[in-house]
Short mmCIF file of C-alpha atoms and ligand atoms in Angstrom, two decimals:
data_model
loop_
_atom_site.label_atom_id
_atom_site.label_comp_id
_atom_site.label_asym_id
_atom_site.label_seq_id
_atom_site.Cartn_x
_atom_site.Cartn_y
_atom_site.Cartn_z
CA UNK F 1 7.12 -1.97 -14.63
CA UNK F 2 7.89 -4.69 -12.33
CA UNK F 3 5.50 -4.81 -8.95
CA UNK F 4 5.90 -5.61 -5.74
CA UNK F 5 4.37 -8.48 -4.74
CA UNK F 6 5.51 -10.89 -2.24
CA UNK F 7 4.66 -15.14 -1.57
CA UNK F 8 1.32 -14.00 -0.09
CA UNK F 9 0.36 -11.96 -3.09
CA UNK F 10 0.48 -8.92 -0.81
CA UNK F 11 1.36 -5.81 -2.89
CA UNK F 12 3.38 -3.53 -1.59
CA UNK F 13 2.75 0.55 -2.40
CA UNK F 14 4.18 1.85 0.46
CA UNK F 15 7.63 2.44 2.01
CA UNK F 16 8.77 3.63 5.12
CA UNK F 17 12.25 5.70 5.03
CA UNK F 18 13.96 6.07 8.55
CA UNK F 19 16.43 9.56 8.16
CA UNK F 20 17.55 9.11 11.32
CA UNK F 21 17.53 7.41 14.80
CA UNK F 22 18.43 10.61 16.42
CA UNK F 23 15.37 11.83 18.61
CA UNK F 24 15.27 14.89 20.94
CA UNK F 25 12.35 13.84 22.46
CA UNK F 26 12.19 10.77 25.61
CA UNK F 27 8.71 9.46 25.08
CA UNK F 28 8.29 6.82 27.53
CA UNK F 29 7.43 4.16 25.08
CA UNK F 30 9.88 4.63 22.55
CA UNK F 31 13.23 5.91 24.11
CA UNK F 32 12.52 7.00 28.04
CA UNK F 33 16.33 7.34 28.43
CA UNK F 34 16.23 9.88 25.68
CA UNK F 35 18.43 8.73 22.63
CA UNK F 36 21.41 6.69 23.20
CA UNK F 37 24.19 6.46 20.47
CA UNK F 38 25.34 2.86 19.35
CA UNK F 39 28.85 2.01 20.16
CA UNK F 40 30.15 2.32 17.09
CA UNK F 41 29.18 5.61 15.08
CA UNK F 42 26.98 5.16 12.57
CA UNK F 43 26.13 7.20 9.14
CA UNK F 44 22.70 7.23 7.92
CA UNK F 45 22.01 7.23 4.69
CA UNK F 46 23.46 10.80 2.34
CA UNK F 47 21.17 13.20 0.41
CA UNK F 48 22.26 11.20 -2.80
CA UNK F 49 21.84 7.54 -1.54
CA UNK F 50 18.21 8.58 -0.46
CA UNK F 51 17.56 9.24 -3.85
CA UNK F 52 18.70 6.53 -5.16
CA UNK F 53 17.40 4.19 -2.62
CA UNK F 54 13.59 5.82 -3.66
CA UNK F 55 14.13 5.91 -7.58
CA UNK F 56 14.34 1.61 -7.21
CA UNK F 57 11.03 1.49 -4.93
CA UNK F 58 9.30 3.97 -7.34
CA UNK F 59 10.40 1.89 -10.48
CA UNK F 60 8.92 -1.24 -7.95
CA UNK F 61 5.45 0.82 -8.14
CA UNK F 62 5.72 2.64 -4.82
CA UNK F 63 3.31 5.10 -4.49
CA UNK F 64 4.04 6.56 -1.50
CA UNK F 65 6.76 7.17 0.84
CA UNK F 66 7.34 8.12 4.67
CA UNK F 67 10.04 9.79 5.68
CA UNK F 68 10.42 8.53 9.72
CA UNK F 69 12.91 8.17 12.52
CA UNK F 70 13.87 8.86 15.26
CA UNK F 71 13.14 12.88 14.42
CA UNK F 72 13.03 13.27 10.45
CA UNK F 73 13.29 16.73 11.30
CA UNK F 74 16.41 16.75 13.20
CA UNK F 75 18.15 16.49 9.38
CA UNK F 76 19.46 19.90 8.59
CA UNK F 77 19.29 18.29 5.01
CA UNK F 78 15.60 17.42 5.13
CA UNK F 79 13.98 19.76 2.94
CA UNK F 80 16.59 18.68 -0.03
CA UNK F 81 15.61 15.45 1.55
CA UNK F 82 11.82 16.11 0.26
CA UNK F 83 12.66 17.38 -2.72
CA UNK F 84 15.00 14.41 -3.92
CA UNK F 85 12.41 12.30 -3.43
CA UNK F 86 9.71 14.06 -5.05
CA UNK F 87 12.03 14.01 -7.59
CA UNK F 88 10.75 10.57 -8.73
CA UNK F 89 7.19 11.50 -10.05
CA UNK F 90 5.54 7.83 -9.54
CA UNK F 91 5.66 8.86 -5.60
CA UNK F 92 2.65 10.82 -5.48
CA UNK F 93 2.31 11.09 -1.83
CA UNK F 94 5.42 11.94 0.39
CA UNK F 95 4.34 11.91 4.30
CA UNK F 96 6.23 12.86 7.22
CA UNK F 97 5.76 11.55 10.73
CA UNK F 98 7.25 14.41 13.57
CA UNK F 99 7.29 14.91 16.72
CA UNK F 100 6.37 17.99 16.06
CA UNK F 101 9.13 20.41 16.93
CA UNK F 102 10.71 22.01 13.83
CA UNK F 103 6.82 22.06 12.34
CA UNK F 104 6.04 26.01 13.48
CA UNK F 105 9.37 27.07 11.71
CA UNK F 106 9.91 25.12 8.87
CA UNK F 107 6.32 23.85 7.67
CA UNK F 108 6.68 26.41 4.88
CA UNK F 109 9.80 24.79 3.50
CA UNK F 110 8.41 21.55 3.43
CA UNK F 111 5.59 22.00 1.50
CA UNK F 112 7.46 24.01 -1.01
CA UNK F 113 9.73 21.32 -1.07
CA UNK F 114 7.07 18.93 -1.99
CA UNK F 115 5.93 17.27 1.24
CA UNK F 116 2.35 16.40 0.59
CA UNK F 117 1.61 15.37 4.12
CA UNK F 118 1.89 15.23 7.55
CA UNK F 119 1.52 13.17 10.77
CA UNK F 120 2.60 14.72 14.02
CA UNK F 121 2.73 13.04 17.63
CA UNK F 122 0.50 14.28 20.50
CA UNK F 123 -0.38 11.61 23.06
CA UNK F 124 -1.98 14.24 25.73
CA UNK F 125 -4.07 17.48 25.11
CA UNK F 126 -2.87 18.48 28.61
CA UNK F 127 0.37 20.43 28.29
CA UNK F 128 1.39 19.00 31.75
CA UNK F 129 0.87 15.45 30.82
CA UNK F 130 2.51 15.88 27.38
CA UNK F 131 5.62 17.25 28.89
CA UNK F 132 5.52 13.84 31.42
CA UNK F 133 5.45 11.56 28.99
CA UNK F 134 7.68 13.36 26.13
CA UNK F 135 10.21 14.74 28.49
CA UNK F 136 9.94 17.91 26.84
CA UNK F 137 8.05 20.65 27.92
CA UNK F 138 6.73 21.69 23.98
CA UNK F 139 2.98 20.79 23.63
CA UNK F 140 2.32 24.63 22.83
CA UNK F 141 4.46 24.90 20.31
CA UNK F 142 3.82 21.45 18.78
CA UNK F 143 0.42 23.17 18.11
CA UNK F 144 1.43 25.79 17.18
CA UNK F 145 3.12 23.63 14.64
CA UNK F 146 -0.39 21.95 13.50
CA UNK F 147 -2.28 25.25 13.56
CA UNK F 148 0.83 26.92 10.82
CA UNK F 149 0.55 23.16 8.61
CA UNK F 150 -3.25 24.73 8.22
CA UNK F 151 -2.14 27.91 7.80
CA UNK F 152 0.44 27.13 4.63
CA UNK F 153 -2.70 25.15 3.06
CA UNK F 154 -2.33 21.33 4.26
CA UNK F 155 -6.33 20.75 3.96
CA UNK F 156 -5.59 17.53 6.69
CA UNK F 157 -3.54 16.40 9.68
CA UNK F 158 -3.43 13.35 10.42
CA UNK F 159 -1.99 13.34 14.61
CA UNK F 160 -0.71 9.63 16.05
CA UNK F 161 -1.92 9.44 19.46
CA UNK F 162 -0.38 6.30 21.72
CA UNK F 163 -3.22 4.24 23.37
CA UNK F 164 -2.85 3.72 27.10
CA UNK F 165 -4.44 2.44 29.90
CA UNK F 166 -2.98 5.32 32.64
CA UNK F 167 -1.97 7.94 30.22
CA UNK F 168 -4.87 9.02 27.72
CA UNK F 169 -7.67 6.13 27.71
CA UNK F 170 -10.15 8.49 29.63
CA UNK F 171 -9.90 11.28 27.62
CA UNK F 172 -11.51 10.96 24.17
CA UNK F 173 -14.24 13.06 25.05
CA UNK F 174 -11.11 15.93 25.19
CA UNK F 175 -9.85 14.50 21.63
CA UNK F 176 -13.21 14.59 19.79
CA UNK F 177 -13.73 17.75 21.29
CA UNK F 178 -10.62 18.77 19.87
CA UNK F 179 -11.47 17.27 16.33
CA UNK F 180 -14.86 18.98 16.25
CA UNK F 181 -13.87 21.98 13.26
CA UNK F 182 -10.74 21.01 13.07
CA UNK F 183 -9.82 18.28 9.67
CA UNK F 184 -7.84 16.55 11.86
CA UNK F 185 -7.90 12.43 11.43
CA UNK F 186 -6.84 11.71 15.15
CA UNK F 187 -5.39 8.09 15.67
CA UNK F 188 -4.90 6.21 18.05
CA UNK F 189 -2.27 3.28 17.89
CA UNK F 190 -2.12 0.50 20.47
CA UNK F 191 0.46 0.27 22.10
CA UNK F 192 3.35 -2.27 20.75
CA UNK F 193 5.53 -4.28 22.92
CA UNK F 194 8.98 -3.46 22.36
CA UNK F 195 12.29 -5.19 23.50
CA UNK F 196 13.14 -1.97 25.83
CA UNK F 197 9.39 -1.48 26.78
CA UNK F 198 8.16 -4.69 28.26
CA UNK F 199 7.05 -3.70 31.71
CA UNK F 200 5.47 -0.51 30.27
CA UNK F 201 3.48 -2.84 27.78
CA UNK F 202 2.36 -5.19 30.76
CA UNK F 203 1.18 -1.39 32.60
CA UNK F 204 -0.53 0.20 29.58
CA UNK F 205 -1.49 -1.36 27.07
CA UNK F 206 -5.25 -1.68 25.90
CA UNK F 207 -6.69 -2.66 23.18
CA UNK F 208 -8.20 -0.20 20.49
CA UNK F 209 -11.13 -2.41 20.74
CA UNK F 210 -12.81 -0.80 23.48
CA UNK F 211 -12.20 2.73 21.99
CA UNK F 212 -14.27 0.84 18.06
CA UNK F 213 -17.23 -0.17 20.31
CA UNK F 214 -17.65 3.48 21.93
CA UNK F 215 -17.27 5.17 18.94
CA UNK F 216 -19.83 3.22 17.65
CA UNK F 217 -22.13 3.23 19.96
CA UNK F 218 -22.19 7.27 19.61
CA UNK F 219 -22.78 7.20 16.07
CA UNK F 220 -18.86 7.00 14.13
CA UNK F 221 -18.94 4.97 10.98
CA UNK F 222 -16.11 3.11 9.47
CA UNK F 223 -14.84 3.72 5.73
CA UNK F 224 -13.40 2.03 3.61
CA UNK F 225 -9.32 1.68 2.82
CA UNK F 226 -7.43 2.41 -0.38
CA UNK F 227 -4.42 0.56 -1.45
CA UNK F 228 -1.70 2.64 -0.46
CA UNK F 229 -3.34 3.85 2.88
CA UNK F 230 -1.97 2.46 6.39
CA UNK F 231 -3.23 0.78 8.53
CA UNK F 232 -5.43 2.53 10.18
CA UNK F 233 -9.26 1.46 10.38
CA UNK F 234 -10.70 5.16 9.48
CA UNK F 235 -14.30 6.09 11.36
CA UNK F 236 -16.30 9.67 10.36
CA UNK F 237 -19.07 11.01 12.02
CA UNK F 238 -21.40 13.66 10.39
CA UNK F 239 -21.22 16.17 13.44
CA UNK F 240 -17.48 16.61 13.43
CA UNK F 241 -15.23 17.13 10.59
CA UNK F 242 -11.98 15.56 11.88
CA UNK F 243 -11.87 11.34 11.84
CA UNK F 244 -10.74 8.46 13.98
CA UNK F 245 -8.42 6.36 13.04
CA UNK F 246 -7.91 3.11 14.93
CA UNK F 247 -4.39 1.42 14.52
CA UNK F 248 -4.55 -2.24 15.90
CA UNK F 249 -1.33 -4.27 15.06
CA UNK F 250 -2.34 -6.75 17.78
CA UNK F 251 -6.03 -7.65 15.91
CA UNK F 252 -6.82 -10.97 14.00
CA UNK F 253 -5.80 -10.40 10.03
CA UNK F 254 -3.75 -7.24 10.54
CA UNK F 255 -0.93 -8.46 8.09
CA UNK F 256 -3.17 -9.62 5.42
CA UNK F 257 -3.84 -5.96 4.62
CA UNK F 258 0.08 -4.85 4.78
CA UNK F 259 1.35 -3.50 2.13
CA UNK F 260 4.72 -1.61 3.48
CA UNK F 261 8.13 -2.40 3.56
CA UNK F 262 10.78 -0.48 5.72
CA UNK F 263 14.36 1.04 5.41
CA UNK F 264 16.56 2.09 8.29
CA UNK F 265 18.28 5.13 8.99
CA UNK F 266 21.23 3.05 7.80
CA UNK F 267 20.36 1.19 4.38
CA UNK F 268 18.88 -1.50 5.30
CA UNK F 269 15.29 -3.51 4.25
CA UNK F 270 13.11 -4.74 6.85
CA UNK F 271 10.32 -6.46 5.48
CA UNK F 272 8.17 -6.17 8.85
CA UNK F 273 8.65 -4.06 11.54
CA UNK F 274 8.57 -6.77 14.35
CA UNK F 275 10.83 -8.89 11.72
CA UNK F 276 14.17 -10.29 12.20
CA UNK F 277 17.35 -8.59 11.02
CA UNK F 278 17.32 -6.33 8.08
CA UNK F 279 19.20 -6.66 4.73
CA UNK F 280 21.69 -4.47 3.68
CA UNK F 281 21.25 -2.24 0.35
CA UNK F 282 23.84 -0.13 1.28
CA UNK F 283 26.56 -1.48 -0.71
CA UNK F 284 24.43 -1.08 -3.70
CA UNK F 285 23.81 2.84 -3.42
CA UNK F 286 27.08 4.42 -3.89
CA UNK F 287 26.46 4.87 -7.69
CA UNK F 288 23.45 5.16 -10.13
CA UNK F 289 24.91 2.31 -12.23
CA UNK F 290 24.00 0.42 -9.18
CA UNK F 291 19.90 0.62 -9.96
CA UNK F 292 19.08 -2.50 -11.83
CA UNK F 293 20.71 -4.83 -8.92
CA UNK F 294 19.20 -2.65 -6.69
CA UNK F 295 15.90 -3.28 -7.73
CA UNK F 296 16.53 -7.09 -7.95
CA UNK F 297 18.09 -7.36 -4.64
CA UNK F 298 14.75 -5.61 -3.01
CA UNK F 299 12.28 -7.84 -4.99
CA UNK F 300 13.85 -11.40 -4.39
CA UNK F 301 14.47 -10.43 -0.50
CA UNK F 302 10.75 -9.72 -0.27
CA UNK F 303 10.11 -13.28 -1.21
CA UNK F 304 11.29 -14.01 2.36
CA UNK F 305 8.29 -11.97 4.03
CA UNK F 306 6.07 -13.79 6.82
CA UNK F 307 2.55 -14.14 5.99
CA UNK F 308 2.25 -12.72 10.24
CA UNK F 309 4.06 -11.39 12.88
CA UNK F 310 4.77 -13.06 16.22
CA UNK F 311 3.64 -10.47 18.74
CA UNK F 312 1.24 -12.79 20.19
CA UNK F 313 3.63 -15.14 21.20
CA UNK F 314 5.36 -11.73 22.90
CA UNK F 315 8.06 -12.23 19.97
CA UNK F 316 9.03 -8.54 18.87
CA UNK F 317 11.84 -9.77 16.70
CA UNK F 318 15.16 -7.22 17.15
CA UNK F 319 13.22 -4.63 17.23
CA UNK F 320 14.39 -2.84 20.95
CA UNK F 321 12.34 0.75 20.44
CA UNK F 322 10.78 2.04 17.74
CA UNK F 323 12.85 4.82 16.79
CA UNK F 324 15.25 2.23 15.16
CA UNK F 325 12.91 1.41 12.39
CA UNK F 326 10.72 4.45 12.09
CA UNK F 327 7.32 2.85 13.95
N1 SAM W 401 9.72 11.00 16.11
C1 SAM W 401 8.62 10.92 15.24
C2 SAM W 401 7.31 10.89 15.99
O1 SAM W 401 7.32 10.63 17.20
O2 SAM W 401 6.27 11.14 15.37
C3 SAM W 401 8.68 9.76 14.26
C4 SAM W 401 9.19 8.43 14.78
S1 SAM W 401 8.14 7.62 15.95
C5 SAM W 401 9.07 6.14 16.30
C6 SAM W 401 6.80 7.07 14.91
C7 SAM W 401 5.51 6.73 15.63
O3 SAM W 401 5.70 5.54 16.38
C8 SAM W 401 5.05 7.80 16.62
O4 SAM W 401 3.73 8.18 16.32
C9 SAM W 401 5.11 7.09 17.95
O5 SAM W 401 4.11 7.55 18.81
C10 SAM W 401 4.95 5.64 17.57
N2 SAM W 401 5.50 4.71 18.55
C11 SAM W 401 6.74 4.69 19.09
N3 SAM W 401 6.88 3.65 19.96
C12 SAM W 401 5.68 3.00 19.98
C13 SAM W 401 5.18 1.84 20.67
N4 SAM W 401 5.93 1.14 21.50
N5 SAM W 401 3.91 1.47 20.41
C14 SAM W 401 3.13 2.16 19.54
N6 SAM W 401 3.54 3.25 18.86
C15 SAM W 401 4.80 3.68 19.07
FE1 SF4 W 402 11.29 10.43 19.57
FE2 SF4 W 402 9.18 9.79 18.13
FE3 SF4 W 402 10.31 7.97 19.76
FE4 SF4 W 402 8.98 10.04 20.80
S1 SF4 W 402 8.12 8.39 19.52
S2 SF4 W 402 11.01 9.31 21.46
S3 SF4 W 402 9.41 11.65 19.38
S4 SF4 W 402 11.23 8.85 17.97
#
């Protein structure tokens, strides 16, 4: 089987499927005007050009996939969604990341479907505050929604919590509280400048430095990382059974450990998420005779990959909110 591997001998295990850019959430980082169609309408990708579109990265050794959006879970299609990929045995882990709302209703499904796990978004543990900055008044049933993923049998999950300054800086004592008994891995992403989100970025952001030295200095110690895991710096401590995660796209070497590619809601590769534009595959998943061209297209376009991104230089490449490309 061919691999992966781009200029930089970075390998790449990992891919990142956007469903959908539809979100019915307005989290003030991401899309604080709640969604907004694009002029033209737009079809993301079918049931059957999913599948296809995973098949080639699994025959490119992808080991695991995201499913990501906007709200994944806004597909009526998503469980077949699941299963289609599962469908291709190589992917042995198939994660979600939600916002959270269909999770109480539907976790069930999933799982039968094949979802092996799950990442939810919570950026306050104060129902108030998680209503401010969501726009929707749901925190209770968002946990509800992570206390029935324990309740069908997922043994972890993981919850993405947005790092800033006003919002939630002050209250990890809260959020380790909260990870205590629960098998929760808890992390916390720095904030990302966006095209839409500048001033916001100027207001809030802080880096997950500070958070590394406190956890340290009460006693958290940081693991190590496998080859298809994100990329999230992972800290236990032997007093609580839930871990810290600390996601820190702004930190010194951060792309020498990526090993993800991305695909938008509407077919096309993005080899970084802070890249330039994406290429198309669309035209080359209408039919399964397709797969072999497929496969070449996505390994000679990945020869183009950056060793880095341009953040620092306040470059965020096209990339105008998150919910575009699936964060
Ligand atoms: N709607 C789903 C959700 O919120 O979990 C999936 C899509 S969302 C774009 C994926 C992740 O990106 C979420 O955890 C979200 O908090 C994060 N995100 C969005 N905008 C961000 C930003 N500007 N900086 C850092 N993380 C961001
Ligand atoms: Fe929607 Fe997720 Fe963006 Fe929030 S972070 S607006 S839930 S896509």
């Amino acid at each position: 089987m061919q691999q992966l591997i781009d200029a930089f001998e970075r390998k790449f295990y990992y891919l990142r499927l956007s469903i959908t850019d539809v979100c019915n959430f307005r989290c003030t980082y991401c899309l604080p005007n709640g969604y907004q169609p694009h002029g033209s309408p737009r079809s993301f990708l079918s049931l059957d050009e999913i599948r296809r579109v995973t098949r080639a990265f699994a025959q490119l050794g992808t080991e695991k996939v995201r499913l990501t959006g906007g709200e994944p879970s806004l597909r009526r299609d998503f469980t077949e969604i699941i299963a289609a990929v599962r469908e291709n045995t190589a992917i042995r882990t198939l994660a979600v990341t939600t916002n959270g709302y269909r999770l109480a209703r539907d976790v069930a499904n999933w799982q039968a479907a094949g979802l092996t796990d799950i990442n939810v978004s919570v950026d306050s543990l104060d129902a108030r505050q998680f209503h401010a900055i969501t726009g929707q008044d749901k925190f209770r049933q968002v946990m509800a929604g992570i206390d029935a993923a324990f309740s069908v049998g997922y043994r972890k999950v993981k919850v993405n919590t947005v790092l800033m300054r006003e919002a939630n800086l002050h209250q990890l004592p809260q959020f380790l509280d909260w990870i205590k008994s629960r098998p929760i891995q808890l992390r916390f992403i720095e904030l990302m400048q966006t095209g839409q989100g500048e001033a916001l970025f100027h207001q809030q952001h802080v880096s997950g430095a500070l958070l590394r030295q406190q956890l340290l200095q009460q006693g958290w110690q940081q693991g190590t990382r496998s080859r298809s895991d994100g990329p999230a710096q992972v800290f236990s401590h032997p007093d609580y059974q839930g871990e810290i995660g600390l996601i820190m796209p702004y930190e010194k070497d951060f792309c020498a450990s990526c090993n993800r590619l991305r695909v938008s809601a509407v077919g096309d590769l993005h080899l970084c998420l802070f890249g330039e534009q994406g290429l198309t595959l669309r035209d080359l998943l209408a039919d399964d005779s397709q797969l072999e061209q497929l496969k070449m297209r996505i390994y000679s376009s990945l020869q183009a990959k950056k060793q880095t991104h341009f953040l620092h230089q306040g470059n965020s490449g096209i990339t105008q909110n998150l919910s575009f490309i699936g964060g």
